[in-house]
Coordinates of C-alpha atoms in Angstrom, one line a residue:
M1349 CA -0.6 23.8 7.4
R1350 CA -0.2 22.3 3.9
I1351 CA 1.2 18.8 3.3
L1352 CA 2.1 17.2 0.1
M1353 CA 2.4 13.4 -0.2
V1354 CA 4.4 11.6 -2.9
T1355 CA 3.6 8.0 -3.7
N1356 CA 4.0 5.4 -6.5
Y1357 CA 0.9 3.4 -5.4
P1358 CA -2.4 3.5 -7.2
F1359 CA -4.9 6.1 -6.2
P1360 CA -7.7 6.3 -5.1
Y1361 CA -8.3 2.6 -5.6
G1362 CA -5.6 0.2 -4.6
M1363 CA -4.6 -2.3 -1.9
A1364 CA -3.4 -1.9 1.7
Q1365 CA -0.9 0.9 1.1
T1366 CA -3.4 3.0 -0.8
N1367 CA -5.9 2.6 2.0
R1368 CA -3.2 3.6 4.6
I1369 CA -2.4 6.8 2.5
I1370 CA -6.1 7.7 2.4
A1371 CA -6.5 7.1 6.2
M1372 CA -3.4 9.2 7.0
A1373 CA -4.5 12.0 4.6
K1374 CA -8.0 12.1 6.0
G1375 CA -6.7 12.2 9.6
L1376 CA -4.5 15.2 8.7
I1377 CA -7.4 16.9 7.0
H1378 CA -9.5 16.3 10.1
A1379 CA -6.7 18.0 12.1
G1380 CA -6.9 21.1 9.9
A1381 CA -4.2 20.5 7.3
E1382 CA -4.6 20.8 3.6
V1383 CA -3.4 17.7 1.8
D1384 CA -2.3 17.2 -1.8
L1385 CA -1.1 13.9 -3.3
V1386 CA 1.2 13.3 -6.2
V1387 CA 1.4 9.9 -7.8
S1388 CA 4.9 9.8 -9.5
K1389 CA 4.2 7.0 -12.0
A1390 CA 1.5 5.4 -14.0
T1391 CA 0.0 2.5 -12.0
E1392 CA -2.8 1.0 -14.1
W1393 CA -2.9 -1.7 -16.8
G1394 CA -5.4 -4.4 -17.9
N1395 CA -8.8 -3.3 -16.6
P1396 CA -7.9 0.0 -14.8
K1397 CA -9.9 1.1 -11.8
N1398 CA -8.2 4.5 -11.7
Q1399 CA -8.7 6.4 -14.9
E1400 CA -8.6 10.0 -13.9
A1401 CA -5.2 11.8 -13.9
T1402 CA -6.4 14.5 -11.5
G1403 CA -9.3 14.7 -9.0
I1404 CA -10.5 15.0 -5.5
Y1405 CA -11.2 11.9 -3.4
Q1406 CA -12.8 12.4 0.0
G1407 CA -11.1 15.8 0.3
I1408 CA -7.7 14.7 -1.0
K1409 CA -6.6 16.5 -4.1
Y1410 CA -4.5 14.1 -6.2
T1411 CA -2.5 14.3 -9.5
Y1412 CA -0.8 11.7 -11.6
A1413 CA 2.5 13.4 -12.5
T1414 CA 2.6 11.3 -15.7
G1415 CA -0.5 12.9 -17.0
T1416 CA -2.4 9.6 -17.0
P1417 CA -2.7 6.6 -14.6
I1418 CA -2.5 4.2 -17.6
R1419 CA 0.8 2.5 -18.3
P1420 CA 1.7 2.2 -22.0
K1421 CA 2.1 -1.2 -23.5
N1422 CA 5.3 -0.3 -25.3
T1423 CA 8.4 -0.8 -23.2
I1424 CA 10.2 2.4 -24.6
R1425 CA 7.1 4.5 -23.9
R1426 CA 6.9 3.1 -20.4
V1427 CA 10.5 4.0 -19.6
F1428 CA 9.9 7.5 -21.1
M1429 CA 6.7 7.9 -19.0
F1430 CA 8.6 6.8 -15.8
Y1431 CA 11.2 9.5 -16.1
R1432 CA 8.5 12.0 -17.2
G1433 CA 6.7 11.2 -14.0
I1434 CA 9.8 11.9 -11.9
F1435 CA 10.6 15.3 -13.5
R1436 CA 7.0 16.4 -13.5
T1437 CA 6.7 15.4 -9.8
L1438 CA 9.6 17.8 -9.0
R1439 CA 8.0 20.5 -11.1
I1440 CA 4.6 20.1 -9.4
I1441 CA 6.2 20.4 -6.0
I1442 CA 8.0 23.7 -7.0
K1443 CA 4.8 25.0 -8.6
E1444 CA 2.6 24.2 -5.7
N1445 CA 5.0 25.6 -3.2
R1446 CA 5.0 28.9 -5.1
K1447 CA 1.2 29.0 -4.9
Q1448 CA 1.1 28.2 -1.2
K1449 CA 3.9 27.3 1.1
I1450 CA 4.2 23.5 1.7
S1451 CA 5.0 22.7 5.3
A1452 CA 6.0 19.1 4.9
L1453 CA 6.5 16.5 2.2
F1454 CA 5.5 12.9 3.1
M1455 CA 6.9 10.2 1.0
G1456 CA 6.8 6.4 0.9
V1457 CA 9.3 4.1 -0.7
H1458 CA 11.0 5.2 -3.9
S1459 CA 14.4 4.7 -5.5
I1460 CA 17.4 6.0 -3.6
I1461 CA 18.3 8.5 -6.3
F1462 CA 14.8 9.9 -6.4
T1463 CA 14.6 10.0 -2.6
Y1464 CA 17.8 12.0 -2.5
I1465 CA 16.7 14.4 -5.2
L1466 CA 13.6 15.1 -3.2
F1467 CA 15.7 15.7 -0.2
L1468 CA 17.8 18.3 -2.1
L1469 CA 14.5 20.0 -3.3
T1470 CA 13.1 20.1 0.2
R1471 CA 16.3 21.8 1.5
L1472 CA 16.1 24.3 -1.3
L1473 CA 12.4 25.1 -0.6
S1474 CA 12.7 24.8 3.2
I1475 CA 10.2 22.0 3.4
K1476 CA 10.2 19.3 6.2
Y1477 CA 11.0 15.9 4.7
I1478 CA 9.2 12.9 6.2
Q1479 CA 9.3 9.2 5.3
E1480 CA 6.7 6.5 6.1
R1481 CA 7.8 2.8 6.3
S1482 CA 5.6 -0.2 6.9
E1483 CA 8.1 -3.0 6.4
Y1484 CA 11.9 -3.7 6.7
P1485 CA 13.9 -2.2 3.8
I1486 CA 15.9 -5.4 3.5
L1487 CA 12.8 -7.0 1.8
S1488 CA 13.2 -4.6 -1.1
Y1489 CA 16.9 -5.4 -1.8
S1490 CA 18.5 -8.7 -2.8
G1491 CA 21.9 -9.9 -4.1
L1492 CA 25.2 -8.1 -3.8
F1493 CA 24.0 -4.9 -5.5
G1494 CA 20.9 -4.9 -3.4
R1495 CA 23.0 -5.1 -0.2
I1496 CA 25.1 -2.1 -1.4
K1497 CA 21.9 -0.1 -2.1
L1498 CA 20.6 -1.1 1.3
G1499 CA 23.7 0.2 3.0
V1500 CA 23.5 3.5 1.1
Y1501 CA 19.9 3.9 2.1
L1502 CA 20.4 3.1 5.8
R1503 CA 23.7 5.0 6.4
F1504 CA 23.3 7.9 4.0
I1505 CA 19.6 8.5 3.0
C1506 CA 17.9 7.9 6.4
K1507 CA 19.8 10.7 8.0
R1508 CA 18.3 13.2 5.5
F1509 CA 14.7 12.9 6.9
D1510 CA 13.3 15.4 9.3
G1511 CA 10.8 12.9 10.5
F1512 CA 10.1 9.1 10.3
I1513 CA 6.8 7.3 10.6
V1514 CA 6.8 3.5 11.2
I1515 CA 4.0 1.0 11.6
S1516 CA 5.6 -1.2 14.4
T1517 CA 7.9 -1.0 17.4
A1518 CA 10.2 -3.5 15.5
L1519 CA 10.7 -1.0 12.8
E1520 CA 11.1 1.8 15.3
R1521 CA 14.0 -0.1 16.9
Y1522 CA 15.5 -1.1 13.5
F1523 CA 15.7 2.5 12.1
E1524 CA 16.7 4.3 15.3
P1525 CA 20.5 3.9 14.8
F1526 CA 20.3 5.2 11.3
L1527 CA 18.4 8.4 11.9
K1528 CA 19.5 11.8 13.1
R1529 CA 20.7 12.2 16.7
D1530 CA 17.4 13.9 17.5
P1531 CA 15.1 11.8 15.3
K1532 CA 11.4 12.7 15.3
Q1533 CA 10.3 9.2 14.9
H1534 CA 6.6 8.5 15.2
L1535 CA 4.9 5.1 15.7
M1536 CA 1.7 5.0 13.7
P1537 CA 0.1 1.5 13.8
I1538 CA -2.6 0.3 11.4
I1539 CA -5.2 2.9 10.6
V1540 CA -8.7 2.0 9.8
E1541 CA -11.5 4.2 8.6
S1542 CA -14.2 2.8 10.8
E1543 CA -16.9 4.7 9.1
R1544 CA -16.4 2.6 6.0
F1545 CA -17.7 -0.4 7.9
E1546 CA -20.8 1.3 9.3
L1547 CA -23.2 -0.8 7.2
A1548 CA -26.6 -2.1 7.8
D1549 CA -26.5 -5.4 9.7
S1550 CA -27.0 -8.5 7.5
P1551 CA -26.7 -12.2 8.4
P1552 CA -23.4 -13.7 7.3
G1553 CA -23.3 -16.2 4.5
N1554 CA -21.6 -19.6 4.4
V1555 CA -18.3 -18.0 3.3
I1556 CA -14.8 -17.8 4.7
S1557 CA -13.1 -14.7 3.3
Y1558 CA -9.6 -13.5 2.8
C1559 CA -8.8 -10.1 1.3
G1560 CA -5.5 -8.8 0.0
S1561 CA -2.5 -9.8 -2.1
M1562 CA -2.3 -13.4 -3.1
Q1563 CA 1.1 -13.0 -4.7
G1564 CA 4.0 -15.0 -3.2
T1565 CA 3.9 -16.3 0.4
K1566 CA 3.6 -13.0 2.3
D1567 CA 0.1 -13.6 3.6
G1568 CA 0.1 -17.4 3.4
V1569 CA -2.7 -17.9 0.8
P1570 CA -1.3 -21.3 -0.1
I1571 CA -1.5 -22.2 3.6
L1572 CA -5.1 -21.0 3.8
I1573 CA -6.1 -23.1 0.8
E1574 CA -4.4 -26.1 2.3
A1575 CA -6.2 -25.5 5.6
F1576 CA -9.5 -25.1 3.9
S1577 CA -9.0 -28.5 2.2
K1578 CA -8.9 -30.1 5.7
I1579 CA -12.4 -28.9 6.6
A1580 CA -14.0 -28.7 3.2
G1581 CA -15.4 -32.3 3.4
L1582 CA -16.8 -31.7 6.9
H1583 CA -18.6 -28.5 5.9
P1584 CA -19.8 -28.9 2.3
E1585 CA -22.0 -25.8 2.5
I1586 CA -19.0 -23.4 3.1
K1587 CA -16.9 -21.8 0.4
L1588 CA -13.6 -20.0 0.6
Q1589 CA -13.7 -16.5 -1.0
L1590 CA -10.3 -15.0 -2.0
I1591 CA -10.7 -11.2 -2.6
G1592 CA -8.0 -9.4 -4.5
P1593 CA -6.2 -9.0 -7.8
T1594 CA -5.4 -12.2 -9.8
D1595 CA -3.4 -10.7 -12.7
F1596 CA 0.0 -11.6 -11.3
E1597 CA 2.7 -14.0 -12.2
G1598 CA 2.2 -17.1 -10.1
F1599 CA -1.6 -17.1 -10.1
D1600 CA -1.5 -20.4 -12.1
V1601 CA 0.3 -22.0 -9.2
L1602 CA -2.6 -21.3 -6.9
K1603 CA -5.0 -22.6 -9.5
D1604 CA -3.0 -25.8 -9.8
Q1605 CA -3.0 -26.2 -6.0
I1606 CA -6.8 -25.9 -6.0
N1607 CA -7.2 -28.3 -8.8
E1608 CA -5.0 -30.9 -7.1
L1609 CA -7.2 -30.6 -3.9
N1610 CA -10.4 -30.9 -6.0
L1611 CA -11.7 -27.6 -4.7
E1612 CA -12.5 -25.9 -8.0
N1613 CA -16.2 -25.5 -7.0
R1614 CA -15.4 -24.5 -3.4
I1615 CA -13.0 -21.6 -3.8
V1616 CA -14.1 -18.3 -5.4
F1617 CA -11.7 -15.6 -6.7
T1618 CA -13.5 -12.3 -6.9
G1619 CA -10.6 -10.5 -8.7
R1620 CA -9.8 -6.9 -7.8
V1621 CA -12.8 -5.2 -6.2
E1622 CA -13.6 -1.5 -5.6
R1623 CA -12.4 -0.1 -2.3
D1624 CA -16.0 0.8 -1.4
E1625 CA -17.2 -2.8 -2.1
M1626 CA -14.8 -4.4 0.3
P1627 CA -16.6 -3.7 3.6
G1628 CA -19.8 -5.3 2.3
L1629 CA -18.0 -8.5 1.2
L1630 CA -16.2 -8.8 4.5
Q1631 CA -19.4 -8.2 6.6
E1632 CA -21.2 -10.9 4.6
S1633 CA -18.6 -13.5 5.7
M1634 CA -19.0 -15.9 8.6
I1635 CA -15.2 -16.0 9.1
L1636 CA -12.4 -13.6 8.1
A1637 CA -9.1 -15.5 7.6
L1638 CA -5.4 -14.6 7.6
A1639 CA -2.7 -17.3 7.5
R1640 CA 0.4 -15.0 7.5
P1641 CA 3.4 -17.2 8.2
L1642 CA 6.3 -16.2 10.5
S1643 CA 8.7 -14.2 8.5
K1644 CA 10.8 -11.0 8.6
Q1645 CA 8.0 -9.2 6.8
A1646 CA 5.5 -10.3 9.5
E1647 CA 7.9 -9.3 12.2
G1648 CA 8.3 -5.7 11.0
G1649 CA 4.9 -5.0 9.4
F1650 CA 1.3 -5.2 10.6
P1651 CA -1.5 -6.3 8.3
T1652 CA -3.9 -3.5 7.6
K1653 CA -6.5 -6.1 6.8
L1654 CA -6.5 -7.3 10.4
G1655 CA -7.8 -3.9 11.5
E1656 CA -10.4 -4.0 8.7
Y1657 CA -11.5 -7.4 9.8
L1658 CA -12.0 -6.2 13.4
A1659 CA -13.9 -3.1 12.1
T1660 CA -16.6 -5.3 10.6
G1661 CA -17.8 -6.0 14.2

């Protein structure tokens, strides 16, 4: 069996969704499938971790359809590269299917138009079409136009898939009315590559760690900082370590919060770290923290980092 995955997330180094893709692909390879991955757009800027347009990572063959993972600085060139990536993704699928029959195409979240174009291509080439979702689609759409797009996606696009993979029972119930009458929906909770965390035992340091996105309120990083301020005076030897990218709009808000609480010397930002460095950082921590607040996102999704926390032992 040959499976082709299409994503617009960074590869092979990225955040939770990249790790989920790798874990899924490795599981399929272990089951005997051949897996190829196409990244439909350039994902890197600033200090890029992913610099190769093609390669093999842990048995997964991957290609950036844009010809490079690096995003151009020029806006016009970025737009051109975006559409180039879409057209080259279609061409790669056709070319690879000619070489060896593709049994199924797995895709994540893309635009409605691109999703429908891929559907038409899979019908033409007799390829099974499968989507994977790890959160409610309503979180991707806002405003009147967004609600219209959501309606099109749920009532028109969802019925085009031959299979549907979700991360939680909440999403399973949510999507069921919008799928085919005989939907092949599969519940696939968080996946963790436990072998990544099979490191030599080392005593934990005086560090509380969080890993993941610090953007917005999704994982409650501001709440975590506030909570740490409550115990910082009682435990002067302990530091809070925040692991993840800091090159996002709104980072200054976190810095201001830390300054107001006089915690500049107690909270450490690592910045983006390599995927293979993460297990060591987590294992060296005395506490692994997550302050995700109640929200629609928390209801539908399930934090991959929680599984990684548990895998540290």
